[in-house]
Coordinates of C-alpha atoms in Angstrom, one line a residue:
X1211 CA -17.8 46.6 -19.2
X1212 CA -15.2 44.2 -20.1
X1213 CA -11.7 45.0 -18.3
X1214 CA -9.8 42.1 -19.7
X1215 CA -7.3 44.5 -21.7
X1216 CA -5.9 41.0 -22.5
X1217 CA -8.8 40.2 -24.7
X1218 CA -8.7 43.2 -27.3
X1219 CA -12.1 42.0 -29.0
X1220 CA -14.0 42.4 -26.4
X1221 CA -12.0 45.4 -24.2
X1222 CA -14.2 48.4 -23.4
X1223 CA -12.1 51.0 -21.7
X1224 CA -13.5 54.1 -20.4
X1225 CA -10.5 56.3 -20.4
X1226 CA -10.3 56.4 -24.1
X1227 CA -14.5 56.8 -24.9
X1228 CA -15.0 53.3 -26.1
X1229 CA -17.6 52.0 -23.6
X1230 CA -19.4 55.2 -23.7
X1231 CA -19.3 54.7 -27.8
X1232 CA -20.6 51.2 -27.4
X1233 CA -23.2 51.8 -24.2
X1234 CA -24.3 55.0 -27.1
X1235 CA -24.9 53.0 -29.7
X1236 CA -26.5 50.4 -28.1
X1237 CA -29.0 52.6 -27.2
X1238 CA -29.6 54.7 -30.4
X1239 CA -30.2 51.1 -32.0
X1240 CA -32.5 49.9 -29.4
X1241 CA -34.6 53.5 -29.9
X1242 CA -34.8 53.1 -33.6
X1243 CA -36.2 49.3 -33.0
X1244 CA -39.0 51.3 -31.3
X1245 CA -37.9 49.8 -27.8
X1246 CA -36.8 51.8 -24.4
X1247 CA -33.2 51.2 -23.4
X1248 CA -32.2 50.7 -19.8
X1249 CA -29.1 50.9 -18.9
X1250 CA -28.2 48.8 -15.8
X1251 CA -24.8 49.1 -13.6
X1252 CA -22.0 45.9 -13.8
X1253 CA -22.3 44.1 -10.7
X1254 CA -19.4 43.7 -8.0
X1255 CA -16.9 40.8 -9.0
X1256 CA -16.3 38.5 -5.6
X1257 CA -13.4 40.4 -4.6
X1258 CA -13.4 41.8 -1.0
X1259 CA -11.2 44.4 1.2
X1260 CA -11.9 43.1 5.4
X1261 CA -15.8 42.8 5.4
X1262 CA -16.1 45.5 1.8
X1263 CA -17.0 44.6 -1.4
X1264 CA -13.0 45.5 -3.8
X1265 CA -14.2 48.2 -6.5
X1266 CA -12.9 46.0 -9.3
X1267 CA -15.1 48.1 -12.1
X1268 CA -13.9 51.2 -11.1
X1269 CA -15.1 53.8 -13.4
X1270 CA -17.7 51.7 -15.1
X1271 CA -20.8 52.5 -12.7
X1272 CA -19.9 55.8 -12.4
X1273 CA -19.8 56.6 -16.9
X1274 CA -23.4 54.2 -17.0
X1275 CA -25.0 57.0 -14.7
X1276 CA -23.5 59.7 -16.6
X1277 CA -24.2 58.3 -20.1
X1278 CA -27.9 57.6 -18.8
X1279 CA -28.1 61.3 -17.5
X1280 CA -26.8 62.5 -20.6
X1281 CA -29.3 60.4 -23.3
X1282 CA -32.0 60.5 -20.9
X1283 CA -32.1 56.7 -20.5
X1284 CA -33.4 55.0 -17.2
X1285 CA -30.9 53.9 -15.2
X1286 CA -30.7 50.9 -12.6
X1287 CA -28.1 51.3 -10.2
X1288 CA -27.5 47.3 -9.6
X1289 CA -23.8 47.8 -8.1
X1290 CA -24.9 49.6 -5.0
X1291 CA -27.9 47.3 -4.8
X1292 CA -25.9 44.1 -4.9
X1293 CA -22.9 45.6 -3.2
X1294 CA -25.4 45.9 0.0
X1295 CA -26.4 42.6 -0.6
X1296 CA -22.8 40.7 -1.0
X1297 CA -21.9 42.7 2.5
X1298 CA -24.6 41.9 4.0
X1299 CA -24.3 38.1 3.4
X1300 CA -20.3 37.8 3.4
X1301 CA -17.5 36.5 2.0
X1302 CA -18.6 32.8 2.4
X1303 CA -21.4 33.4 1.6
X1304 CA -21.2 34.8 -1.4
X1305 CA -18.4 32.7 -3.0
X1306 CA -20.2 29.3 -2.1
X1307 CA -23.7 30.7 -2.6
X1308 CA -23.7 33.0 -4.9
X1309 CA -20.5 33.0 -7.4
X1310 CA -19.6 30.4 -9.5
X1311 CA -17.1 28.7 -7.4
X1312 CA -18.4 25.4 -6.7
X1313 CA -16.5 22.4 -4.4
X1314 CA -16.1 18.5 -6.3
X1315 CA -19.1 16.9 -4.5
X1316 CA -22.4 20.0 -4.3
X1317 CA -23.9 19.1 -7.6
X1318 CA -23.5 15.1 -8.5
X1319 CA -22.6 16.5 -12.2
X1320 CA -19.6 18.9 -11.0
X1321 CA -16.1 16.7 -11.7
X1322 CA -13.6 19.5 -11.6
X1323 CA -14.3 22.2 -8.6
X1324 CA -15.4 25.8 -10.6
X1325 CA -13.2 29.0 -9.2
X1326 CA -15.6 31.9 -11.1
X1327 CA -15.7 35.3 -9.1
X1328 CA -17.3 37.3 -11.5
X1329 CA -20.4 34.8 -13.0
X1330 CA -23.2 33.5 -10.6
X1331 CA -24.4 30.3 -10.3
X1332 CA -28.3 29.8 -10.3
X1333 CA -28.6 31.3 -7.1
X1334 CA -26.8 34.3 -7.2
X1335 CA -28.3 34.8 -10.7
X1336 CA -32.6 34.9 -9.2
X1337 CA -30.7 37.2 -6.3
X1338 CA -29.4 39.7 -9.1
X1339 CA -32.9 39.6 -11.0
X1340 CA -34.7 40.1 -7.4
X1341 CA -32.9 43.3 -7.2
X1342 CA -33.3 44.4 -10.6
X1343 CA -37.2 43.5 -9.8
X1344 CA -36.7 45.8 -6.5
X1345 CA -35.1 48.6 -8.5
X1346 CA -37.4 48.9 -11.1
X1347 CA -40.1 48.7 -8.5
X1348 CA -38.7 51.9 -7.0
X1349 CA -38.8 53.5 -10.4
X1350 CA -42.3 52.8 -11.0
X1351 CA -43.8 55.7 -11.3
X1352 CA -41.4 57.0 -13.8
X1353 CA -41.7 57.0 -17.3
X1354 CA -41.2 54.9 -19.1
X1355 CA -40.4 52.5 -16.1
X1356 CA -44.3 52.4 -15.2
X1357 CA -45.0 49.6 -18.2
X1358 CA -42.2 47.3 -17.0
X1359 CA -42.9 47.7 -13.7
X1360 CA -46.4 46.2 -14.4
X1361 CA -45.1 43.5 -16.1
X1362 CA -42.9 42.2 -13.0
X1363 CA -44.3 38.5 -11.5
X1364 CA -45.3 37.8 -8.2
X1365 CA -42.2 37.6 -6.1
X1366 CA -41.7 35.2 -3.5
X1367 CA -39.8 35.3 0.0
X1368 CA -37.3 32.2 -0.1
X1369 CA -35.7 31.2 3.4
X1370 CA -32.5 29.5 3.0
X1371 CA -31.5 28.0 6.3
X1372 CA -29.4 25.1 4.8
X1373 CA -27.1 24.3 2.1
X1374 CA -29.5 21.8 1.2
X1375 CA -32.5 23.8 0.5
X1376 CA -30.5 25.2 -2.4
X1377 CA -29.8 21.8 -3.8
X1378 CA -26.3 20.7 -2.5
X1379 CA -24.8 17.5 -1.2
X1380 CA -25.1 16.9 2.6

């Protein structure tokens, strides 16, 4: 899903079949193995319109569905999913939360402040597998999604009322 045309190793346009090639192959591979491919949606980058999450991906969400349609793979839509989530929580939120972007002075080992809208942090990260947990939840009963869904944890409601029950600085 990489849009960094500046980086030609790892560029996966779209327009021109590459990422479908790649996202196809992965998947033939991962059959012959004897294993069940899933494909999964990119996630927003930290890039907002007013109070909307920015489409940076574009046409990537949209090919994974129809590639998944087309190979019969299971798909989890984890754009729309975390989408909701980012606009439910905010800008702020999300970027000092969530994101990689990190002020000198939260973490005792951070010496340079981190400015990383498209990785998460810890936090950010357990919010993107609590969705994927959700979504394959909601696919349960689907095969072959039945056998992962048992094989889920426990999850556990977290209430964050303070930047210091996540581990930063006062």
């Amino acid at each position: 899903n990489d849009r960094n045309n500046a980086d030609a190793a790892r560029y996966a346009p779209t327009t021109d079949g590459t990422f479908q090639d790649y996202m196809t192959r992965f998947a033939k591979e991962t059959q012959a193995l004897g294993a069940t491919p899933v494909f999964v949606s990119t996630v927003p980058r930290n890039a907002w319109n007013g109070t909307s999450i920015y489409n940076a991906y574009h046409e990537h969400p949209l090919v994974t569905i129809e590639l998944a349609k087309t190979l019969n793979i299971p798909y989890l839509d984890l754009n729309v999913k975390s989408t909701s989530l980012l606009e439910a929580v905010g800008e702020e939120f999300s970027t000092y939360f969530l994101y990689m972007n990190i002020p000198v002075g939260d973490f005792p080992t951070i010496t340079t402040a981190k400015a990383d809208n498209v990785h998460f942090q810890a936090y950010g990260a357990q919010e993107m597998a609590r969705l994927i947990a959700e979504l394959i939840d909601a696919q349960k009963n689907t095969a072959p999604m039945t056998q992962l869904a048992a094989a889920l944890k426990p999850r556990v409601l977290v209430n964050i009322t303070s930047r210091t029950d996540l581990g930063f600085a006062t």
